[in-house]
């Protein structure tokens, strides 16, 4: 490299580094969001200027929307409030068989299966509400597709699988949660303001002694006088901490995850134990299945460009030879770093979300050798993280969404609400925004999640209004949570709400749920690399769609 080129490169890094620092300090300089002071006490000495009142949390239309969303996610409940464990659904006693068996099955057809839920006494269940997950797969071909599950609410279920490739296939059914376990999860979620706690760290320059740590959360304390309230002036989001004894509320400096609260009663633990959670339903009544080649060996993607606003497909795609085949549009495989870099040339990518989205950032950083991380000296778990590729002008950012956030100790000033991040972007055809919002909300009542999405949706609408050329994508929830603090059932509820709230908008929802539900890798909240690679390929297919 010539001396002039080296100097230009150094200058370019310096500019990007400065922009990264300016981006997180000048746009959002105050915690959490942004060091707004608590209300002043009454009296003549209360002379400090008060911040402007926050915007209303919800409009009347949004309040009506909440009721519709709650209706959308209604789930069948057991007929009795208290069911003995032996009367709950058993994964080993439940069974399934072919429905309307055919002499031959061909690509393009549908395979139907009837599933009967039984309890631990081998008795048929008289009601539905179990969370079953089904897939059709061919291990030798590394192929798989999710099956739809229709709950007839009488203890029977119809499973439907599209036949998308030729060859030997097998059905796999798992009981994720019995209907009785779902009832417990629902009760805990709806009756507890939160099932996890967070910590706030208070410290003020010039005051002696160590920092003071108190408990924080999204809901107010019973006695407001004992707490600190932090209200975001843009979104109206609230955060509350127990008032420290030695410091003012304005001295909140750091944030971290705290304790998991004990929320499962002794008589409930058996319903949520590992031997009845995410367990295989034995296949004892299905003959060997072989799918014949019809008009094609493998169903191909439709001749449709991958652009925002496409109607969702069910299923959205399938795996074949460990590659995701989209049924929505002409997906691409970015099998080499050169292909990925050519797609991302000149792009500014903003990723906002949780660690499942940070996996995308990490994948691209490891996949493209010339993409280099710039250390901003922040907490890695929450960011912000920055990587640049100088020759092609690629800027890749990731940061965590704002509270609630389970993370290691991090500066409050580095935690930005998603809506505020979006409001701070100018947008444009070279800007790509992708966010996800679900994993850290499973432990809270639905109303909180809906309110948060409403603020984010408003910000997305404003961004697309001022800059229609901006590409906005949303990573859906993925499977992998199996505890009372993050069950797949809780995630599924949030995922249905997110899809409904952004339906009809010119955005892309990348269906990570389907992509994790039908792969051969075991469920993990942080999917394996081969799944992440396919998720990123879908993402890049929308950033750089094939011509029609």
Coordinates of C-alpha atoms in Angstrom, one line a residue:
X1 CA 0.0 0.0 0.0
X2 CA 1.4 3.4 -0.9
X3 CA 2.0 6.1 1.7
X4 CA -1.0 8.1 0.4
X5 CA -3.3 5.1 0.5
X6 CA -2.1 4.2 4.0
X7 CA -2.8 7.7 5.2
X8 CA -6.2 7.7 3.7
X9 CA -7.0 4.4 5.3
X10 CA -5.9 5.7 8.7
X11 CA -8.0 8.8 8.2
X12 CA -11.0 6.7 7.2
X13 CA -10.7 4.6 10.4
X14 CA -10.4 7.7 12.5
X15 CA -13.6 9.1 10.9
X16 CA -15.6 6.0 11.5
X17 CA -14.3 5.7 15.1
X18 CA -15.3 9.3 15.8
X19 CA -18.7 8.7 14.3
X20 CA -19.2 5.7 16.5
X21 CA -18.4 7.7 19.6
X22 CA -20.4 10.7 18.5
X23 CA -23.3 8.4 17.6
X24 CA -23.7 7.0 21.1
X25 CA -22.8 10.2 22.9
X26 CA -24.3 13.1 21.1
X27 CA -27.5 11.5 20.0
X28 CA -28.3 9.9 23.3
X29 CA -26.2 11.4 26.0
X30 CA -28.3 10.7 29.1
X31 CA -29.4 7.5 30.8
X32 CA -31.7 5.7 30.8
X33 CA -33.1 7.2 28.3
X34 CA -31.4 9.7 29.2
X35 CA -30.6 10.5 32.8
X36 CA -33.9 12.3 33.3
X37 CA -34.2 13.5 36.9
X38 CA -37.0 12.3 39.2
X39 CA -39.7 14.7 40.2
X40 CA -38.6 17.4 42.5
X41 CA -40.0 17.6 46.0
X42 CA -42.6 20.3 46.6
X43 CA -41.4 23.5 48.3
X44 CA -39.7 26.8 47.5
X45 CA -36.3 25.2 46.9
X46 CA -37.5 23.1 44.0
X47 CA -36.2 25.5 41.4
X48 CA -34.7 23.1 38.8
X49 CA -36.3 23.1 35.4
X50 CA -38.5 20.1 34.8
X51 CA -38.2 18.1 31.6
X52 CA -41.2 18.3 29.2
X53 CA -43.9 15.7 29.9
X54 CA -43.5 12.5 27.9
X55 CA -45.8 11.6 25.1
X56 CA -48.9 9.5 25.9
X57 CA -48.1 5.8 26.1
X58 CA -51.0 4.8 23.9
X59 CA -53.7 6.3 21.8
X60 CA -57.3 5.2 21.9
X61 CA -56.7 3.3 18.7
X62 CA -53.7 1.6 20.2
X63 CA -55.7 0.7 23.3
X64 CA -58.3 -1.0 21.0
X65 CA -55.5 -2.7 19.2
X66 CA -54.3 -4.2 22.5
X67 CA -57.7 -5.9 23.0
X68 CA -57.5 -7.3 19.5
X69 CA -54.0 -8.7 20.0
X70 CA -55.0 -10.3 23.3
X71 CA -57.9 -12.0 21.4
X72 CA -55.4 -13.1 18.7
X73 CA -53.2 -15.0 21.2
X74 CA -56.0 -16.6 23.2
X75 CA -55.0 -20.2 24.0
X76 CA -57.3 -23.1 25.1
X77 CA -57.1 -23.7 28.8
X78 CA -57.7 -26.9 30.8
X79 CA -61.3 -27.5 31.8
X80 CA -60.4 -27.5 35.5
X81 CA -58.4 -25.0 37.4
X82 CA -56.3 -27.7 39.2
X83 CA -55.4 -30.9 37.3
X84 CA -53.5 -33.7 38.9
X85 CA -50.2 -34.4 37.2
X86 CA -51.2 -37.9 36.1
X87 CA -54.1 -36.3 34.2
X88 CA -51.8 -34.0 32.2
X89 CA -50.5 -34.7 28.7
X90 CA -47.8 -37.3 28.5
X91 CA -45.3 -37.2 25.5
X92 CA -44.7 -40.9 25.8
X93 CA -48.4 -41.9 25.9
X94 CA -49.6 -39.6 23.1
X95 CA -49.7 -41.1 19.6
X96 CA -50.2 -40.2 16.0
X97 CA -51.1 -41.9 12.7
X98 CA -51.6 -41.1 9.1
X99 CA -54.8 -39.4 8.2
X100 CA -56.4 -40.5 4.8
X101 CA -53.3 -42.7 3.9
X102 CA -52.4 -42.6 0.2
X103 CA -50.9 -45.5 -1.8
X104 CA -48.3 -43.0 -3.2
X105 CA -47.1 -39.5 -2.2
X106 CA -45.5 -37.1 -4.7
X107 CA -43.8 -33.8 -4.5
X108 CA -46.4 -31.0 -4.5
X109 CA -48.8 -33.0 -2.3
X110 CA -49.6 -32.9 1.4
X111 CA -49.2 -35.4 4.2
X112 CA -51.8 -35.4 6.9
X113 CA -51.4 -36.8 10.4
X114 CA -53.8 -37.2 13.2
X115 CA -52.4 -36.7 16.7
X116 CA -54.2 -37.9 19.8
X117 CA -53.0 -36.5 23.2
X118 CA -53.1 -38.8 26.1
X119 CA -52.4 -38.4 29.8
X120 CA -50.0 -40.4 31.9
X121 CA -52.7 -42.9 32.6
X122 CA -53.0 -43.5 28.8
X123 CA -56.4 -41.9 28.8
X124 CA -57.4 -39.6 25.8
X125 CA -57.3 -35.9 26.7
X126 CA -60.8 -34.3 26.4
X127 CA -59.4 -30.8 25.7
X128 CA -56.7 -29.2 23.7
X129 CA -54.2 -26.4 24.5
X130 CA -51.0 -28.5 24.3
X131 CA -48.0 -27.0 22.5
X132 CA -46.8 -29.6 20.0
X133 CA -44.2 -28.9 17.3
X134 CA -44.0 -31.0 14.2
X135 CA -41.6 -31.3 11.2
X136 CA -41.1 -33.5 8.2
X137 CA -37.5 -34.2 7.5
X138 CA -35.0 -36.3 5.6
X139 CA -31.7 -36.7 7.6
X140 CA -29.7 -38.0 4.6
X141 CA -30.6 -35.0 2.5
X142 CA -30.4 -32.5 5.4
X143 CA -33.9 -31.5 4.5
X144 CA -36.7 -30.3 6.8
X145 CA -39.9 -28.3 6.9
X146 CA -42.2 -27.3 9.7
X147 CA -45.7 -28.8 9.8
X148 CA -48.8 -26.9 10.8
X149 CA -50.6 -28.0 13.9
X150 CA -54.4 -27.5 14.1
X151 CA -55.8 -27.8 17.6
X152 CA -59.4 -29.2 17.5
X153 CA -59.7 -28.4 21.2
X154 CA -60.9 -31.9 22.0
X155 CA -57.5 -33.6 22.6
X156 CA -56.9 -34.3 18.9
X157 CA -54.7 -32.4 16.5
X158 CA -54.3 -32.4 12.7
X159 CA -50.7 -32.1 11.4
X160 CA -50.2 -31.0 7.8
X161 CA -46.8 -31.3 6.0
X162 CA -46.2 -30.0 2.4
X163 CA -44.2 -32.5 0.4
X164 CA -41.4 -30.3 -1.1
X165 CA -38.7 -32.9 -2.1
X166 CA -38.5 -36.5 -3.2
X167 CA -37.1 -39.3 -1.2
X168 CA -37.5 -41.0 2.1
X169 CA -39.1 -38.7 4.7
X170 CA -40.0 -39.0 8.4
X171 CA -42.4 -37.2 10.7
X172 CA -41.1 -35.8 14.0
X173 CA -43.4 -34.6 16.7
X174 CA -42.4 -33.0 20.0
X175 CA -44.5 -32.0 23.0
X176 CA -43.0 -28.7 24.0
X177 CA -45.5 -28.1 26.9
X178 CA -48.7 -29.8 28.0
X179 CA -51.8 -27.7 28.2
X180 CA -51.5 -27.8 32.0
X181 CA -47.9 -26.4 31.8
X182 CA -49.1 -23.7 29.4
X183 CA -51.8 -22.7 32.0
X184 CA -49.1 -22.3 34.6
X185 CA -46.9 -20.2 32.3
X186 CA -49.8 -18.0 31.4
X187 CA -50.8 -17.5 35.0
X188 CA -47.3 -16.6 36.0
X189 CA -46.9 -14.2 33.1
X190 CA -50.2 -12.5 33.6
X191 CA -50.2 -12.3 37.4
X192 CA -46.5 -11.3 38.0
X193 CA -45.4 -7.8 37.1
X194 CA -42.0 -9.4 36.3
X195 CA -40.2 -12.7 37.0
X196 CA -36.7 -11.3 36.8
X197 CA -35.1 -8.3 38.5
X198 CA -32.3 -6.0 37.4
X199 CA -29.7 -4.0 39.2
X200 CA -28.9 -0.3 39.1
X201 CA -25.5 1.0 40.2
X202 CA -25.3 4.5 41.6
X203 CA -22.1 6.5 41.9
X204 CA -21.5 10.3 41.9
X205 CA -18.1 12.0 41.4
X206 CA -16.7 13.6 44.5
X207 CA -18.7 11.4 46.9
X208 CA -16.7 9.0 49.0
X209 CA -17.4 5.3 49.3
X210 CA -18.2 2.5 46.9
X211 CA -21.1 2.5 44.5
X212 CA -24.6 1.7 45.8
X213 CA -26.6 -1.1 44.1
X214 CA -30.4 -1.3 44.2
X215 CA -33.0 -3.3 42.4
X216 CA -34.6 -1.9 39.2
X217 CA -37.5 -3.0 36.9
X218 CA -40.1 -1.8 34.5
X219 CA -42.9 -1.4 37.0
X220 CA -43.2 1.3 39.8
X221 CA -42.6 0.5 43.4
X222 CA -45.6 0.2 45.8
X223 CA -44.4 3.4 47.5
X224 CA -43.2 6.0 45.0
X225 CA -41.3 7.8 47.7
X226 CA -38.9 4.9 48.0
X227 CA -38.1 4.8 44.3
X228 CA -36.5 6.6 41.4
X229 CA -38.5 7.0 38.2
X230 CA -36.8 7.5 34.8
X231 CA -39.0 8.5 31.9
X232 CA -37.9 8.8 28.4
X233 CA -39.0 12.1 26.9
X234 CA -39.4 10.7 23.4
X235 CA -41.1 7.3 23.8
X236 CA -42.7 7.7 27.3
X237 CA -41.0 4.4 28.4
X238 CA -40.5 4.1 32.2
X239 CA -37.8 2.5 34.3
X240 CA -37.8 2.3 38.1
X241 CA -35.1 1.7 40.7
X242 CA -35.2 1.5 44.5
X243 CA -33.9 4.9 45.7
X244 CA -30.3 4.7 46.9
X245 CA -29.5 5.9 50.4
X246 CA -26.4 7.8 49.7
X247 CA -26.9 9.1 46.2
X248 CA -29.5 11.0 44.3
X249 CA -31.5 9.3 41.6
X250 CA -29.5 11.1 38.9
X251 CA -26.4 9.2 40.0
X252 CA -27.5 6.0 38.1
X253 CA -24.5 5.0 36.1
X254 CA -24.5 1.2 35.4
X255 CA -27.1 -1.5 34.7
X256 CA -27.0 -5.3 34.8
X257 CA -29.2 -8.3 35.1
X258 CA -30.2 -9.3 38.7
X259 CA -31.9 -12.3 40.2
X260 CA -34.5 -14.7 38.8
X261 CA -37.5 -14.6 41.1
X262 CA -38.9 -18.0 42.4
X263 CA -42.3 -18.1 40.8
X264 CA -43.1 -21.8 40.4
X265 CA -45.1 -23.3 43.3
X266 CA -44.1 -26.7 44.6
X267 CA -47.2 -28.3 43.2
X268 CA -46.5 -26.9 39.7
X269 CA -42.9 -27.9 39.2
X270 CA -43.7 -31.4 37.9
X271 CA -45.6 -29.9 35.0
X272 CA -42.6 -27.9 33.9
X273 CA -39.9 -30.6 34.6
X274 CA -37.5 -31.7 31.9
X275 CA -38.9 -35.1 31.4
X276 CA -42.2 -33.7 30.1
X277 CA -40.8 -30.6 28.4
X278 CA -39.7 -30.7 24.7
X279 CA -40.0 -34.4 24.5
X280 CA -40.4 -36.6 21.5
X281 CA -43.8 -38.2 20.9
X282 CA -42.9 -41.8 19.8
X283 CA -43.6 -42.8 16.3
X284 CA -45.2 -46.2 16.6
X285 CA -48.0 -46.1 14.0
X286 CA -46.5 -44.6 10.8
X287 CA -45.2 -46.8 8.0
X288 CA -42.0 -45.9 6.1
X289 CA -42.7 -42.9 3.9
X290 CA -41.3 -42.3 0.5
X291 CA -42.1 -39.2 -1.7
X292 CA -42.0 -39.7 -5.4
X293 CA -40.7 -37.1 -7.8
X294 CA -43.6 -35.3 -9.4
X295 CA -43.1 -32.5 -11.9
X296 CA -39.8 -31.7 -10.1
X297 CA -37.3 -33.3 -7.7
X298 CA -37.4 -30.3 -5.3
X299 CA -39.9 -27.5 -5.2
X300 CA -38.2 -24.3 -6.3
X301 CA -38.5 -20.8 -5.0
X302 CA -41.1 -18.6 -6.8
X303 CA -40.0 -16.2 -9.5
X304 CA -40.5 -13.2 -7.2
X305 CA -37.9 -10.6 -6.1
X306 CA -37.1 -10.5 -2.4
X307 CA -38.5 -7.1 -1.5
X308 CA -40.3 -5.6 1.6
X309 CA -44.0 -6.0 1.9
X310 CA -44.4 -9.5 0.5
X311 CA -47.4 -11.6 1.8
X312 CA -46.1 -14.1 4.3
X313 CA -46.1 -17.8 3.3
X314 CA -46.9 -20.8 5.5
X315 CA -44.4 -22.4 5.6
X316 CA -42.0 -19.7 4.6
X317 CA -39.4 -22.1 3.3
X318 CA -37.6 -25.4 4.0
X319 CA -34.1 -26.8 4.2
X320 CA -32.6 -28.9 1.5
X321 CA -28.9 -29.9 1.5
X322 CA -28.6 -27.7 4.6
X323 CA -29.6 -24.6 2.5
X324 CA -32.8 -22.7 3.1
X325 CA -35.1 -22.6 0.1
X326 CA -37.5 -19.6 0.4
X327 CA -41.1 -20.1 -0.7
X328 CA -41.7 -16.4 -0.6
X329 CA -39.1 -15.1 -3.1
X330 CA -35.9 -15.9 -5.0
X331 CA -33.5 -16.3 -2.1
X332 CA -29.8 -16.3 -2.7
X333 CA -26.9 -18.3 -1.2
X334 CA -23.9 -16.1 -0.3
X335 CA -21.5 -19.0 -0.2
X336 CA -18.3 -16.9 -0.4
X337 CA -17.1 -13.8 1.4
X338 CA -16.7 -12.1 -1.9
X339 CA -20.4 -12.5 -2.7
X340 CA -21.5 -11.2 0.7
X341 CA -19.1 -8.2 0.5
X342 CA -20.3 -7.3 -3.0
X343 CA -23.8 -7.2 -1.7
X344 CA -22.9 -5.0 1.3
X345 CA -20.6 -2.6 -0.7
X346 CA -21.3 0.9 0.5
X347 CA -24.0 -0.1 3.0
X348 CA -24.5 1.1 6.5
X349 CA -26.1 -1.7 8.5
X350 CA -27.8 -0.9 11.8
X351 CA -28.6 -4.0 13.9
X352 CA -30.6 -3.3 17.1
X353 CA -31.8 -6.1 19.3
X354 CA -30.6 -9.0 21.4
X355 CA -27.8 -11.6 21.3
X356 CA -29.6 -13.7 18.7
X357 CA -29.2 -10.8 16.3
X358 CA -25.7 -10.2 17.5
X359 CA -25.0 -13.6 16.1
X360 CA -25.6 -12.2 12.7
X361 CA -23.0 -9.4 13.3
X362 CA -20.5 -12.0 14.6
X363 CA -21.1 -14.3 11.6
X364 CA -20.4 -11.5 9.1
X365 CA -17.4 -10.4 11.1
X366 CA -16.0 -13.9 11.0
X367 CA -17.1 -14.6 7.4
X368 CA -15.7 -11.5 5.6
X369 CA -11.9 -11.4 6.3
X370 CA -11.5 -7.7 5.5
X371 CA -14.3 -6.7 7.8
X372 CA -12.6 -5.4 10.9
X373 CA -14.0 -4.7 14.4
X374 CA -13.3 -1.3 15.9
X375 CA -13.1 -1.6 19.7
X376 CA -15.3 1.1 21.2
X377 CA -14.4 0.0 24.8
X378 CA -17.9 -0.9 25.8
X379 CA -19.5 -4.0 27.4
X380 CA -19.6 -6.5 24.6
X381 CA -22.9 -8.1 25.6
X382 CA -24.8 -4.9 25.1
X383 CA -22.6 -2.9 22.7
X384 CA -22.5 -0.8 20.7
X385 CA -20.3 -2.9 18.4
X386 CA -18.8 -1.5 15.2
X387 CA -17.0 -3.2 12.3
X388 CA -15.9 -1.6 9.0
X389 CA -14.6 -2.7 5.6
X390 CA -12.6 0.2 4.2
X391 CA -12.1 -0.8 0.6
X392 CA -15.8 -1.3 0.0
X393 CA -17.2 1.3 2.4
X394 CA -19.2 -1.1 4.6
X395 CA -20.2 -0.1 8.1
X396 CA -21.7 -2.7 10.3
X397 CA -23.2 -1.8 13.7
X398 CA -25.0 -3.8 16.4
X399 CA -26.3 -2.6 19.7
X400 CA -28.7 -4.0 22.3
X401 CA -32.2 -2.6 22.6
X402 CA -33.0 -0.7 25.8
X403 CA -34.4 -2.0 29.1
X404 CA -35.5 -4.5 30.0
X405 CA -32.2 -6.1 29.1
X406 CA -30.6 -9.1 30.9
X407 CA -26.9 -8.3 30.4
X408 CA -23.6 -8.0 32.3
X409 CA -22.7 -4.6 34.0
X410 CA -22.9 -1.9 31.4
X411 CA -23.2 1.9 31.2
X412 CA -26.8 3.1 31.3
X413 CA -25.8 5.7 28.8
X414 CA -25.1 3.0 26.3
X415 CA -28.6 1.5 26.5
X416 CA -30.9 3.1 23.9
X417 CA -34.5 2.3 23.2
X418 CA -35.1 1.0 19.7
X419 CA -37.5 3.8 18.8
X420 CA -34.9 6.4 19.8
X421 CA -32.3 4.7 17.6
X422 CA -34.6 4.7 14.6
X423 CA -35.6 8.3 15.2
X424 CA -31.9 9.2 15.1
X425 CA -31.4 7.7 11.6
X426 CA -31.6 9.7 8.4
X427 CA -32.2 6.6 6.3
X428 CA -31.5 6.3 2.6
X429 CA -31.0 3.6 -0.1
X430 CA -27.6 2.7 1.3
X431 CA -28.9 2.2 4.9
X432 CA -30.3 -1.1 6.1
X433 CA -32.0 -1.4 9.5
X434 CA -32.7 -4.8 11.1
X435 CA -34.1 -5.2 14.6
X436 CA -35.5 -7.9 16.9
X437 CA -37.5 -7.5 20.1
X438 CA -38.8 -10.5 22.0
X439 CA -36.3 -12.6 24.1
X440 CA -36.0 -10.1 27.0
X441 CA -39.8 -9.5 27.1
X442 CA -41.0 -13.1 27.8
X443 CA -40.9 -12.5 31.5
X444 CA -43.3 -9.5 31.5
X445 CA -47.1 -9.1 30.9
X446 CA -48.2 -8.7 27.3
X447 CA -49.3 -5.1 27.7
X448 CA -45.7 -4.0 28.2
X449 CA -44.6 -5.7 25.0
X450 CA -47.4 -4.3 22.9
X451 CA -46.7 -0.8 24.2
X452 CA -43.0 -1.2 23.3
X453 CA -43.8 -2.4 19.8
X454 CA -46.2 0.5 19.3
X455 CA -43.4 3.0 19.9
X456 CA -41.1 1.1 17.6
X457 CA -43.7 0.9 14.9
X458 CA -44.3 4.6 15.0
X459 CA -40.6 5.1 14.7
X460 CA -40.4 2.7 11.7
X461 CA -43.3 4.5 10.0
X462 CA -41.5 7.9 10.5
X463 CA -38.2 6.5 9.1
X464 CA -39.9 5.1 6.0
X465 CA -41.9 8.3 5.5
X466 CA -38.8 10.6 5.6
X467 CA -36.7 8.1 3.6
X468 CA -38.7 5.5 1.7
X469 CA -35.6 3.9 0.2
X470 CA -34.4 2.6 3.6
X471 CA -34.6 -1.2 3.9
X472 CA -36.1 -2.3 7.2
X473 CA -36.1 -5.9 8.4
X474 CA -37.3 -7.6 11.5
X475 CA -35.8 -10.9 12.8
X476 CA -38.6 -12.9 14.4
X477 CA -38.3 -14.9 17.5
X478 CA -36.6 -18.3 17.3
X479 CA -37.1 -21.5 19.2
X480 CA -34.9 -22.6 22.1
X481 CA -36.3 -21.3 25.4
X482 CA -37.5 -24.0 27.7
X483 CA -37.8 -22.5 31.2
X484 CA -40.5 -20.6 33.0
X485 CA -38.4 -17.4 32.4
X486 CA -38.3 -17.9 28.6
X487 CA -40.5 -20.7 27.4
X488 CA -41.1 -21.3 23.7
X489 CA -44.8 -20.8 24.4
X490 CA -44.1 -17.3 25.8
X491 CA -41.9 -16.6 22.8
X492 CA -44.5 -17.8 20.4
X493 CA -47.1 -15.5 21.9
X494 CA -44.9 -12.5 21.4
X495 CA -44.0 -13.6 17.9
X496 CA -47.6 -13.7 16.8
X497 CA -48.1 -10.2 18.2
X498 CA -45.1 -8.8 16.4
X499 CA -46.1 -10.3 13.0
X500 CA -49.7 -8.9 13.4
X501 CA -48.5 -5.4 14.4
X502 CA -46.2 -5.0 11.4
X503 CA -48.5 -6.7 8.9
X504 CA -49.1 -4.5 5.9
X505 CA -46.1 -2.3 6.4
X506 CA -43.3 -2.2 3.8
X507 CA -40.9 -4.2 6.0
X508 CA -39.4 -7.7 5.9
X509 CA -40.0 -10.2 8.7
X510 CA -37.3 -12.9 8.6
X511 CA -38.9 -16.1 9.9
X512 CA -36.3 -17.3 12.3
X513 CA -38.9 -19.4 14.1
X514 CA -39.4 -21.7 11.1
X515 CA -35.7 -21.8 10.4
X516 CA -34.9 -23.1 13.9
X517 CA -38.0 -25.3 14.3
X518 CA -37.3 -27.6 11.4
X519 CA -33.5 -27.9 11.4
X520 CA -31.7 -31.1 12.6
X521 CA -29.6 -29.2 15.2
X522 CA -31.1 -29.4 18.7
X523 CA -33.1 -26.4 19.9
X524 CA -30.9 -23.6 21.3
X525 CA -31.8 -20.0 22.0
X526 CA -28.5 -19.2 20.2
X527 CA -28.8 -21.3 17.1
X528 CA -25.8 -23.1 15.6
X529 CA -23.7 -21.6 12.9
X530 CA -25.3 -23.4 10.0
X531 CA -28.7 -21.9 11.0
X532 CA -27.2 -18.4 11.5
X533 CA -25.6 -18.7 8.1
X534 CA -28.9 -19.4 6.4
X535 CA -30.6 -16.6 8.4
X536 CA -28.0 -14.1 7.2
X537 CA -28.4 -15.4 3.6
X538 CA -32.1 -14.6 3.8
X539 CA -31.2 -11.2 5.2
X540 CA -28.8 -10.5 2.4
X541 CA -31.3 -11.8 -0.2
X542 CA -33.5 -8.8 0.7
X543 CA -30.6 -6.3 0.8
X544 CA -29.5 -7.5 -2.6
X545 CA -32.5 -9.1 -4.3
X546 CA -32.1 -11.0 -7.6
X547 CA -33.6 -9.3 -10.6
X548 CA -36.9 -10.7 -11.7

